[in-house]
């Protein structure tokens, strides 16, 4: 069956219908038969997140099932990972930059297209909540570094050391090798990007990360940059990204995916096109990972990545699911 035809058949319009996500075979541009997670039809409310961040989607679901808003859900979900010191890619316990400083990036976007973000912020455990304060309490959208930290403290956030003993040890081991080779996605998880639709059918999103491990001081990736790590349009849907931020930034990935959905592509098709834009212009694509997740206002979702190993957590109808993403390079 031709892929486009399959996707069309799998797509049923209107909210409130549940279709179990299925796996479809499709022929991609590189002519290799690959498996992709086909679009799923969601019953709202719904929340999806990058990777196996089940605790985050559970926390978001707890907000949604009580009738809470999508913006509260994604904030609460992201906070779970930011506080988890075992997660070395987000918040406290995140891997530091090459100088040993943990610097965090996060953003949030609501149903009205409002956006708030912080980049390169130190000593504050919950950048996603600071990003929300930037959005709601300031005339600005993005605060960086010391200014972001100062604003957070003024808003009542406590300064805390973010470098854990475990992360410090790993960084010291890396330093002995003394080569500049930033690491991303080596452990199959990275940035958390979350999307949620609440009972009113409104969508919001958030994205938070400690960025690339052992990055150059001052390096900022895609996660907190509007249109790259996250984009929400309440008339269309939302998208979020994980992986090599530089590549997502160069292609304004999340904005691209939302615009493709606006033009009629399904979330799955839009995520695949987002990945193709990267691989078609970067011959080095085999050496890095990028993964996208998208959710449209009809409750359909999709995900796609460059390498296998990526997937999304979904919470819907009181049930947690993990959906393995299709990939441009088939998993061996
Ligand atoms: N996607 C996370 C980063 O590149 O910082």
Short mmCIF file of C-alpha atoms in Angstrom, two decimals, residues 13 33 161 184 198 237 290:
data_model
loop_
_atom_site.label_atom_id
_atom_site.label_comp_id
_atom_site.label_asym_id
_atom_site.label_seq_id
_atom_site.Cartn_x
_atom_site.Cartn_y
_atom_site.Cartn_z
CA UNK A 13 -11.13 13.55 11.45
CA UNK A 33 12.10 -0.30 3.56
CA UNK A 161 24.22 23.57 43.26
CA UNK A 184 24.66 13.91 22.86
CA UNK A 198 -6.25 19.66 27.64
CA UNK A 237 -0.75 21.88 16.78
CA UNK A 290 17.78 14.31 16.01
#
